[in-house]
mmCIF file of C-alpha atoms in Angstrom:
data_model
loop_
_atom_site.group_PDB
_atom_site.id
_atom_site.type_symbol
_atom_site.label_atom_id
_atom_site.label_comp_id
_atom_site.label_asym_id
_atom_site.label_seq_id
_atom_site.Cartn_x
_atom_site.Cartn_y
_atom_site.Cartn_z
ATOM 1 C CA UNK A 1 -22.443 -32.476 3.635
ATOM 2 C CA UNK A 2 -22.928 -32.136 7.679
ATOM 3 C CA UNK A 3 -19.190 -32.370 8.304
ATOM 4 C CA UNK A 4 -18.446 -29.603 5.494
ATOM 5 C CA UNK A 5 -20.709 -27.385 7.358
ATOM 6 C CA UNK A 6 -19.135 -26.175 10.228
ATOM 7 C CA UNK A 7 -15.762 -25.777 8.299
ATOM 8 C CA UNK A 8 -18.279 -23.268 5.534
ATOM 9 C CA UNK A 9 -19.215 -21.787 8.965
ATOM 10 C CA UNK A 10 -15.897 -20.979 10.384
ATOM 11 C CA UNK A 11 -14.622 -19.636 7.347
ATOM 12 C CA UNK A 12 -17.066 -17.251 6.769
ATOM 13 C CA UNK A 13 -17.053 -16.177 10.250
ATOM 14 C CA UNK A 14 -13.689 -15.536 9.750
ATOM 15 C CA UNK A 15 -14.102 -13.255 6.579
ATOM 16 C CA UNK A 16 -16.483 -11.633 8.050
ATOM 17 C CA UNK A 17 -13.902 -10.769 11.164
ATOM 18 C CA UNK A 18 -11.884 -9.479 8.310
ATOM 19 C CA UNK A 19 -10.574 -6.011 9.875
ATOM 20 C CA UNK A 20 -10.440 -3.360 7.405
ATOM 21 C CA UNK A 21 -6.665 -3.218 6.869
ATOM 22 C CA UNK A 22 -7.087 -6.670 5.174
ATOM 23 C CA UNK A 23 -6.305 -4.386 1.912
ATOM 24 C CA UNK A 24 -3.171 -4.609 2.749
ATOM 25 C CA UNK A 25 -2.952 -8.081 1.363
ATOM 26 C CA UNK A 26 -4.069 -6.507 -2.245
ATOM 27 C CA UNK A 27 -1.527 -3.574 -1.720
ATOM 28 C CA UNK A 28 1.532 -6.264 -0.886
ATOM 29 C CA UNK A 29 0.616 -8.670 -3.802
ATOM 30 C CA UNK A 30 0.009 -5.680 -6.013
ATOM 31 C CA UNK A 31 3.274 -3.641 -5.404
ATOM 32 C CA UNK A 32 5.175 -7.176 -5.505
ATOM 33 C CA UNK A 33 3.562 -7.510 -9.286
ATOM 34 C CA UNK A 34 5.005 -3.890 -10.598
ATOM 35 C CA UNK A 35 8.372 -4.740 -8.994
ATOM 36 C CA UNK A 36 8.103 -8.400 -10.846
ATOM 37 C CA UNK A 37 6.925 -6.137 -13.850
ATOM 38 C CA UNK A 38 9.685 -3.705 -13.994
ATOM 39 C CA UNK A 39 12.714 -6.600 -13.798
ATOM 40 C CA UNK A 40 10.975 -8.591 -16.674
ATOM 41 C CA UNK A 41 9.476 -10.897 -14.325
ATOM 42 C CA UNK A 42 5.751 -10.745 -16.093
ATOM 43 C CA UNK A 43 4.336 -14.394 -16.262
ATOM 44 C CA UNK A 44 5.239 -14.716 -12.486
ATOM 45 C CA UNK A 45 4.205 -10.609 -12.391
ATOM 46 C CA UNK A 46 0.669 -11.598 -13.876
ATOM 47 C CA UNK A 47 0.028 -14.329 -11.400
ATOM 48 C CA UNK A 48 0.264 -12.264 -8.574
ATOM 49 C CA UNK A 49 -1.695 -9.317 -10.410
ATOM 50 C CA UNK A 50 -4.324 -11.900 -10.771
ATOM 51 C CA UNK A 51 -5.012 -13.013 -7.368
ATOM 52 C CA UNK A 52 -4.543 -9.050 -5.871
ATOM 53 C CA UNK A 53 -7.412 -8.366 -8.399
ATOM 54 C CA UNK A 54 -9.813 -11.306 -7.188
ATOM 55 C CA UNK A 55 -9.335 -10.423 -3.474
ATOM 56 C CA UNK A 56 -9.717 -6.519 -4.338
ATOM 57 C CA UNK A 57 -13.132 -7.565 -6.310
ATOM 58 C CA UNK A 58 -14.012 -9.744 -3.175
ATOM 59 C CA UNK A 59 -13.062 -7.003 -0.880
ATOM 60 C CA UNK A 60 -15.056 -4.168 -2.711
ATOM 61 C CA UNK A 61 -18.538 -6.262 -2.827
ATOM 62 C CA UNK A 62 -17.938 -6.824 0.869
ATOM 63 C CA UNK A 63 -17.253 -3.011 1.374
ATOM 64 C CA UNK A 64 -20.604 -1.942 -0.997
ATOM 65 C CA UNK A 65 -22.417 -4.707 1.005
ATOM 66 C CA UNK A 66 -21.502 -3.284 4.143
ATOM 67 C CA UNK A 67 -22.535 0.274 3.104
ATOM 68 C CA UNK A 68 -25.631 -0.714 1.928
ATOM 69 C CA UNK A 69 -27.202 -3.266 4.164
ATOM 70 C CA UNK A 70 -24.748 -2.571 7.567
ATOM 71 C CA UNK A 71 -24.414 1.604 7.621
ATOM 72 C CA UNK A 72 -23.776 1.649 11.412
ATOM 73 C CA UNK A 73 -20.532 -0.976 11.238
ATOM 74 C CA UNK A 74 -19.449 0.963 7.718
ATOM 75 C CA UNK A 75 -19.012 3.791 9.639
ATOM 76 C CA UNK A 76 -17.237 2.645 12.526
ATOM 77 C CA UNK A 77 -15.020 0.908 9.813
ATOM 78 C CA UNK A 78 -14.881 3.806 7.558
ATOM 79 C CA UNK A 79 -13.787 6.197 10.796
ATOM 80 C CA UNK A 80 -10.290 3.800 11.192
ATOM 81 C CA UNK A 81 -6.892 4.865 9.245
ATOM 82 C CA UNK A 82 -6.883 0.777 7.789
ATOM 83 C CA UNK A 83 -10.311 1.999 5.642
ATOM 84 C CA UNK A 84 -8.151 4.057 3.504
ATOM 85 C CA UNK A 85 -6.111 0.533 1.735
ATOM 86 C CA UNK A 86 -9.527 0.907 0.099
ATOM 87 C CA UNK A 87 -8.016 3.922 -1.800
ATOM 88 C CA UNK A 88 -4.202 2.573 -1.986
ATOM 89 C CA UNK A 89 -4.886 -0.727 -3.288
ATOM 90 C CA UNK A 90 -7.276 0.757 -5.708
ATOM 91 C CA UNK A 91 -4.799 3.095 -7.049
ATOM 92 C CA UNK A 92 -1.564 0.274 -7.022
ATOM 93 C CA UNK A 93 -3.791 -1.814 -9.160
ATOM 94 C CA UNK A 94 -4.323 1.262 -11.556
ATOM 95 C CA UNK A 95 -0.694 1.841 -11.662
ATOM 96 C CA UNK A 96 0.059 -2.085 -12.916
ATOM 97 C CA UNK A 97 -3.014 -1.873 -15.721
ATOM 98 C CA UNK A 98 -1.746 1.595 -16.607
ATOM 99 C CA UNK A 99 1.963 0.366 -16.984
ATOM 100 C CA UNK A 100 0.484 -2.262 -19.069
ATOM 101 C CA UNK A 101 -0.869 0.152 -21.551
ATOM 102 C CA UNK A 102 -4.397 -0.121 -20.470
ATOM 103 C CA UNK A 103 -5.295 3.886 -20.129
ATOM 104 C CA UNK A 104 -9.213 3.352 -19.921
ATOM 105 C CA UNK A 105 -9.342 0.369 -17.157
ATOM 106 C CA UNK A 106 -6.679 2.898 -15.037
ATOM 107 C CA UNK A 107 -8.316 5.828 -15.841
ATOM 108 C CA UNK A 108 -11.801 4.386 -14.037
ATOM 109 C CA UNK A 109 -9.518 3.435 -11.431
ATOM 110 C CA UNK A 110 -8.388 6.398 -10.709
ATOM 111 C CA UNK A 111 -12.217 8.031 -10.767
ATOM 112 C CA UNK A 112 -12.860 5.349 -8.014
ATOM 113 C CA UNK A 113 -10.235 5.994 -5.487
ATOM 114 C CA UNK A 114 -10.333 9.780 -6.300
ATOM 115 C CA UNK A 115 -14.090 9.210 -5.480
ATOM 116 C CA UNK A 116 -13.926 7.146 -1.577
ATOM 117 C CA UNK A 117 -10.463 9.284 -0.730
ATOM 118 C CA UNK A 118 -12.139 12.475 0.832
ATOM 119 C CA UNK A 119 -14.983 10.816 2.176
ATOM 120 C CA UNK A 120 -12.713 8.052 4.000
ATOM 121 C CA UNK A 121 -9.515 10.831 4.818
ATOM 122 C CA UNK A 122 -12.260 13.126 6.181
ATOM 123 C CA UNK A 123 -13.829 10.576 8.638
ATOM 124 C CA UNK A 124 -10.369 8.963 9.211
ATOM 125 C CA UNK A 125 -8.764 12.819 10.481
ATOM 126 C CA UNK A 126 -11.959 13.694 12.066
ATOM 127 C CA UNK A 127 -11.347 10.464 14.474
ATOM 128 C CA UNK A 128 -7.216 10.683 14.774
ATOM 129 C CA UNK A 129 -5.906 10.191 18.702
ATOM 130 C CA UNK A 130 -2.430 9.999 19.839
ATOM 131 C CA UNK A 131 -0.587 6.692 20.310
ATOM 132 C CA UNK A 132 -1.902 5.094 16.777
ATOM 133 C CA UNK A 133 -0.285 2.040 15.217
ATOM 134 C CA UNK A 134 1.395 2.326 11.657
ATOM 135 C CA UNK A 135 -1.898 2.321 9.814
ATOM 136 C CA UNK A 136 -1.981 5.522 10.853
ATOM 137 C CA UNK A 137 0.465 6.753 7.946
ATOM 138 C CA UNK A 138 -2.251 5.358 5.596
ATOM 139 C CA UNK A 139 -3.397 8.828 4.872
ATOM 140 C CA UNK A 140 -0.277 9.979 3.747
ATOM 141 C CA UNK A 141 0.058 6.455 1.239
ATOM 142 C CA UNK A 142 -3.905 6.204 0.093
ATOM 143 C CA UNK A 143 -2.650 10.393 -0.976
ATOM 144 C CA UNK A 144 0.550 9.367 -2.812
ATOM 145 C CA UNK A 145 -1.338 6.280 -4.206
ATOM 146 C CA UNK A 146 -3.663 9.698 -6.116
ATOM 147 C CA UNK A 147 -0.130 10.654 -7.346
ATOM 148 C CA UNK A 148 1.552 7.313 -8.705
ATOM 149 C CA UNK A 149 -1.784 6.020 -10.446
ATOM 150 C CA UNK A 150 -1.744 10.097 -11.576
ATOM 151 C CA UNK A 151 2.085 10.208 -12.725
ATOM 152 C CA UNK A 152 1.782 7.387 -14.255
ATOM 153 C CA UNK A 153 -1.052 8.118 -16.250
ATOM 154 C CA UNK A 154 -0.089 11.790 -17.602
ATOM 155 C CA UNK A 155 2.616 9.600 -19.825
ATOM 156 C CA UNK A 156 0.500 7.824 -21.482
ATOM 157 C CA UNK A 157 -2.754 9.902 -21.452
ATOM 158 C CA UNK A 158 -2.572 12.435 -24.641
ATOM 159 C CA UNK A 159 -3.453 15.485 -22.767
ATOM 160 C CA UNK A 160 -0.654 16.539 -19.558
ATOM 161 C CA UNK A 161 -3.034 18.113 -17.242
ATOM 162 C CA UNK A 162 -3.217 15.459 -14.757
ATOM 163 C CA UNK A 163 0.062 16.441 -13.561
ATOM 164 C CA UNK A 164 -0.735 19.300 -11.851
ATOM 165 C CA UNK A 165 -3.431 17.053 -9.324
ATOM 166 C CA UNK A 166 -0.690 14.679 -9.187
ATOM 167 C CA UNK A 167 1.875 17.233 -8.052
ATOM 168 C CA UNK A 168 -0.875 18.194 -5.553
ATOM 169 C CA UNK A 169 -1.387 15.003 -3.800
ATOM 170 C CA UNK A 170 2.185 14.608 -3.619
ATOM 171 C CA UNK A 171 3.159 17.573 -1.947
ATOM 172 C CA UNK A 172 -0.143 17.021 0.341
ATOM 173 C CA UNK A 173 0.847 13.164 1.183
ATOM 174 C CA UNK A 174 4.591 14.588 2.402
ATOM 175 C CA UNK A 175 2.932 17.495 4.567
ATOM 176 C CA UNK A 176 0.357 14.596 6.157
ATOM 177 C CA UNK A 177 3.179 12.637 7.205
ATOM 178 C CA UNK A 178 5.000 15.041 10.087
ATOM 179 C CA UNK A 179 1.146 15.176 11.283
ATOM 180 C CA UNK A 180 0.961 11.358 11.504
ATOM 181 C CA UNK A 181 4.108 11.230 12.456
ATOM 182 C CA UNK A 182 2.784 12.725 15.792
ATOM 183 C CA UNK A 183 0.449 10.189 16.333
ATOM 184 C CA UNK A 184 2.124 7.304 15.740
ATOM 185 C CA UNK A 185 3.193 5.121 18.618
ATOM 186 C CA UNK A 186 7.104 4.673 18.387
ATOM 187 C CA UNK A 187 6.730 1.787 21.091
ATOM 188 C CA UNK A 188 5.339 -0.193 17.910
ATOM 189 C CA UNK A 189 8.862 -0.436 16.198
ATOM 190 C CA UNK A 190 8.983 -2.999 19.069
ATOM 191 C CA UNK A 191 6.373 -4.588 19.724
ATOM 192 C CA UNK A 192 3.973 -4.029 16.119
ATOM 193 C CA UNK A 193 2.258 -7.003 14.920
ATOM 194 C CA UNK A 194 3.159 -5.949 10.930
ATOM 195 C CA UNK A 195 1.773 -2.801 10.188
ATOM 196 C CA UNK A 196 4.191 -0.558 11.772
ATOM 197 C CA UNK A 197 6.200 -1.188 8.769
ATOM 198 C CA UNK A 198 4.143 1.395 6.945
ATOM 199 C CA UNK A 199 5.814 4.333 8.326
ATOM 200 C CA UNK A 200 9.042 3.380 5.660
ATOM 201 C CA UNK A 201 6.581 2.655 3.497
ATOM 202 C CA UNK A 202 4.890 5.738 4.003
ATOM 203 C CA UNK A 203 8.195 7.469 2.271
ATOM 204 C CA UNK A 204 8.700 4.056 -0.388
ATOM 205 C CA UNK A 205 5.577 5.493 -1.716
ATOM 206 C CA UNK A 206 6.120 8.857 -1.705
ATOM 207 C CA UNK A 207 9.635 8.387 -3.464
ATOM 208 C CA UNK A 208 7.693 6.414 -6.459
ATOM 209 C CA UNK A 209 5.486 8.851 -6.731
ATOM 210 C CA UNK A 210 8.453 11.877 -7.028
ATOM 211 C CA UNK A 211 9.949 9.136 -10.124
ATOM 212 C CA UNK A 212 6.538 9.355 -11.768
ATOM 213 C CA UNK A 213 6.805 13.124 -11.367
ATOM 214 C CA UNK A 214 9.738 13.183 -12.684
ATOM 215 C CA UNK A 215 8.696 11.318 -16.547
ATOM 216 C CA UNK A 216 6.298 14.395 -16.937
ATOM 217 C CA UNK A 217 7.682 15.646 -19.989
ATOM 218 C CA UNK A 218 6.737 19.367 -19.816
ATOM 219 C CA UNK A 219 9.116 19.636 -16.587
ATOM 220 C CA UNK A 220 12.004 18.068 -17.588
ATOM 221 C CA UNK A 221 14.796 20.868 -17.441
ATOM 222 C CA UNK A 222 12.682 22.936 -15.094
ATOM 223 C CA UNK A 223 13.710 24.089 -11.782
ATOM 224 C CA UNK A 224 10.630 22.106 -11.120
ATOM 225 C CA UNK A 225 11.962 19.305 -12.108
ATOM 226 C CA UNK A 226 15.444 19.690 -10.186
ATOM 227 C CA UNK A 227 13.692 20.074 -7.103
ATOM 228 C CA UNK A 228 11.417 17.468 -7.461
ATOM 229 C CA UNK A 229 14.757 14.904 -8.334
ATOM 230 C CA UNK A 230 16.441 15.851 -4.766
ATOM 231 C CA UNK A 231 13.409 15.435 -2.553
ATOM 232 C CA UNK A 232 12.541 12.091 -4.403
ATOM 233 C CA UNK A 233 15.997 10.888 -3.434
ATOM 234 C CA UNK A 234 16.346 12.334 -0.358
ATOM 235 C CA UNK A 235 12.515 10.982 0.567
ATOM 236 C CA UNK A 236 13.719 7.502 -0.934
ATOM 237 C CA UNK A 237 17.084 7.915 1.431
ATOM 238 C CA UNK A 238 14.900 8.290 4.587
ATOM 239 C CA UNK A 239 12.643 5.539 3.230
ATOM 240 C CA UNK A 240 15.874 3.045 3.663
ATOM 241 C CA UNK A 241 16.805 3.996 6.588
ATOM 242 C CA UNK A 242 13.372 3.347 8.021
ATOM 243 C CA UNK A 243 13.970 0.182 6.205
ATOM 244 C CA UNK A 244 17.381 -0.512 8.222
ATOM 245 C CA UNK A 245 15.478 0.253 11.569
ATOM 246 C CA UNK A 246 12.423 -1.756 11.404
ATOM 247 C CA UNK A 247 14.900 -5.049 10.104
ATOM 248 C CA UNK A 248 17.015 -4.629 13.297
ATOM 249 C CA UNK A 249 13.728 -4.325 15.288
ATOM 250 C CA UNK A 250 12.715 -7.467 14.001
ATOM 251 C CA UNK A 251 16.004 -9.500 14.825
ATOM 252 C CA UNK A 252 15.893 -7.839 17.958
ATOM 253 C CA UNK A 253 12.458 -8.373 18.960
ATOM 254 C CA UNK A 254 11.268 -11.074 17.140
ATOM 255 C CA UNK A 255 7.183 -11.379 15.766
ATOM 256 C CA UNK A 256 7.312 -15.260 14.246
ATOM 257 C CA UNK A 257 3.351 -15.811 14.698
ATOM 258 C CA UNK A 258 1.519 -14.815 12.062
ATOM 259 C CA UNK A 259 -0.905 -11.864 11.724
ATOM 260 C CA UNK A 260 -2.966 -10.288 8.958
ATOM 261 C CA UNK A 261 -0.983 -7.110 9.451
ATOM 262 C CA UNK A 262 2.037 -8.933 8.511
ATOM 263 C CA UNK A 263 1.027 -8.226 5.121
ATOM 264 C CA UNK A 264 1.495 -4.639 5.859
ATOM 265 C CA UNK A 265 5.105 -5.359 6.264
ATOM 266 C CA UNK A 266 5.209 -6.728 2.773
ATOM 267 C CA UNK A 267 4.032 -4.078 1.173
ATOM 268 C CA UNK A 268 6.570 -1.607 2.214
ATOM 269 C CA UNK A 269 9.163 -4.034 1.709
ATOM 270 C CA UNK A 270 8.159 -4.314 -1.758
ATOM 271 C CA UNK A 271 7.180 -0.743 -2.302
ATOM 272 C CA UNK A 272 10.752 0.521 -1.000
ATOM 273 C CA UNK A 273 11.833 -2.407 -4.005
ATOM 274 C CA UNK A 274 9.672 -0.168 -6.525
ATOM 275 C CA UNK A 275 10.871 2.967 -5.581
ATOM 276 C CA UNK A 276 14.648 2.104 -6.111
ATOM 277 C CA UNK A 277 14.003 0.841 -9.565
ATOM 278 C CA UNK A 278 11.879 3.670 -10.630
ATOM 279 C CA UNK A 279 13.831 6.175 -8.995
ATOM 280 C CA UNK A 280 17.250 4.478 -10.468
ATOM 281 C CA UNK A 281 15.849 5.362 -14.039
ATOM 282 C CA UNK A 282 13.904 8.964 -13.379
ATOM 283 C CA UNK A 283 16.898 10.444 -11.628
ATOM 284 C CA UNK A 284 18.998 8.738 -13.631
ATOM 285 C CA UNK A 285 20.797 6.843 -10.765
ATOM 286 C CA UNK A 286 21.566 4.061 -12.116
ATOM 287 C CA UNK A 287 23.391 2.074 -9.535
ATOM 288 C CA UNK A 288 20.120 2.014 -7.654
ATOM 289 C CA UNK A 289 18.405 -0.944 -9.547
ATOM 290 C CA UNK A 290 21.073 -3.668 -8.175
ATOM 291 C CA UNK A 291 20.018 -2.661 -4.385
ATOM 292 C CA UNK A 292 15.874 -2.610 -5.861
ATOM 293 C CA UNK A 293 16.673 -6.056 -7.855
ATOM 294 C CA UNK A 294 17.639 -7.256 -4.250
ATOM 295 C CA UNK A 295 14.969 -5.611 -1.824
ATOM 296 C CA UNK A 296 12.247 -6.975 -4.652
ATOM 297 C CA UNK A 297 13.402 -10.592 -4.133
ATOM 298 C CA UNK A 298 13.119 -9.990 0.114
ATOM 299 C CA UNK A 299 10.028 -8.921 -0.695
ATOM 300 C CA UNK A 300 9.009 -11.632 -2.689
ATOM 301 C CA UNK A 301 10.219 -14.300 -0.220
ATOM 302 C CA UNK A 302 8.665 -12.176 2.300
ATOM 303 C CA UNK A 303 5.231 -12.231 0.290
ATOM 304 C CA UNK A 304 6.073 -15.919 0.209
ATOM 305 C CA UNK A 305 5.973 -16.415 3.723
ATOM 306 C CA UNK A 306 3.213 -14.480 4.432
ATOM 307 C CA UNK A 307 0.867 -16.214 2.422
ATOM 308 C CA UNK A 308 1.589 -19.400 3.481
ATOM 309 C CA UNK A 309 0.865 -17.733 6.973
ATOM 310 C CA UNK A 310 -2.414 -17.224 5.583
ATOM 311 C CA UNK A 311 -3.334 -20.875 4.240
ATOM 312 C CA UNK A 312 -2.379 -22.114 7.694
ATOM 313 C CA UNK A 313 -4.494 -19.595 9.292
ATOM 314 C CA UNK A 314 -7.175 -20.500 7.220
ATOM 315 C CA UNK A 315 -6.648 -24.373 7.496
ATOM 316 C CA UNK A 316 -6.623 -24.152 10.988
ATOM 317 C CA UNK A 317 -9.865 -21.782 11.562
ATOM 318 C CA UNK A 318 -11.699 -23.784 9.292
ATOM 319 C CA UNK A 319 -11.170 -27.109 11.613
#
């Protein structure tokens, strides 16, 4: 027992070091399990549903813990653009139960994140500087995250009206990003640890949420609906190219150590996977799910990687 002790010790010394953008491991595993889910890929789709759901539940008691019993570091959490994969990883995990026909379980998923996003985007703004790393386009994906859990809902959901709301935070997550934009720190395309990654990702998400826009049945045939179709592929276009960037950046500057913000290059990788196949069916372009079958599999290689990343990390803080 005395030689398991300090091992006990160092690991929860390092959960408790956690930095809030650690929901960007549930985001990653979560947008890698809809992109499994959409190719027919659902025992291997489940597994990785399964584990984003345990560290989301372990995340979420830490987060009501800290509000409860530790106000004072809450806040000075809460006040950071990473607090808001609170919101995003709530609402990609709504999207997968919701895709799997389970309404209710998304539906109180939605009421959740709906509930934390203005108090969390309201400290987050209130705080913003210039020079910010990629996190700081998490206001613009925790928004669009309102819209995908949203669009994807209003299909299944017997009454339409959550479309409207849905439009909303769509057209409110493409007017953030300019802002962020601002703030971001282009020197991080070199030299980012991982998370820099979410300004492709920023549009990845933003094009998904356009393709669930674009299943709402009332607008099909709409001018609506044709305008909606050419800024979801023209935000999915700039999406890629970020995508094209950020790859060279890595070959040219490479970041081999890991980093718990590596998983915030996952999840764009796998969310610009997600878009492409949705997308490819909404706007009926279908040569776009050969390119999404391939960016999925990066990203599942990538998600690979980074989790074994992890479990050495963790072997080697536990010694």
């Amino acid at each position: 027992m005395g030689d398991r002790a300090p091992a006990e010790d160092g690991l929860v010394g390092w959960w408790v070091a956690l930095p809030p953008g650690a929901g960007t491991a549930v985001m990653a595993t979560g947008i890698v399990s809809i992109g499994l889910h959409l190719v027919g890929q659902e025992a291997l789709s489940w597994v990785l549903l399964v584990l984003a759901a345990i560290a989301w539940l372990a995340l979420a008691v830490d987060f009501a813990r800290q509000l409860l019993r530790e106000r004072d570091r809450w806040e000075a959490k809460a006040d950071t653009p990473p607090a808001l994969t609170a919101v995003a990883a709530t609402t990609l995990l709504g999207t997968w139960l919701a895709l799997q026909g389970w309404s209710g379980v998304a539906v109180a998923a939605l009421v959740v994140a709906v509930l934390i996003w203005p108090v969390l985007l309201t400290a987050v703004v209130r705080h913003w500087r210039r020079r910010l790393p990629g996190t700081v386009f998490l206001v613009c994906v925790a928004t669009q995250g309102l819209a995908v859990l949203g669009g994807t809902l209003v299909v299944s959901l017997p009454s339409g009206w959550l479309a409207w709301p849905a439009l909303g935070c769509f057209l409110l997550g493409l007017a953030l990003y300019p802002i962020a934009f601002l703030r971001f720190d282009l020197g991080q395309v070199r030299s980012g640890a991982g998370d820099q990654w979410v300004a492709g990702g920023t549009l990845a998400i933003s094009a998904l949420a356009g393709a669930k826009l674009l299943a709402v049945p009332a607008w099909r045939g709409t001018a609506l609906h044709d305008a909606l179709r050419a800024l979801t592929l023209v935000t999915l276009a700039l999406s890629v190219c970020w995508y094209a960037v950020l790859v060279f950046a890595e070959a040219r500057w490479p970041r081999p150590r890991y980093d718990m913000r590596r998983w915030a290059t996952v999840f764009p990788m796998g969310m610009t996977a997600v878009a492409a196949l949705s997308v490819a069916v909404a706007a009926a372009v279908g040569w776009l799910r050969t390119p999404g079958q391939v960016l999925l599999w990066i990203a599942v290689a990538a998600w690979v990687v980074t989790l074994v990343g992890l479990v050495r990390h963790l072997a080697a803080y536990s010694r």
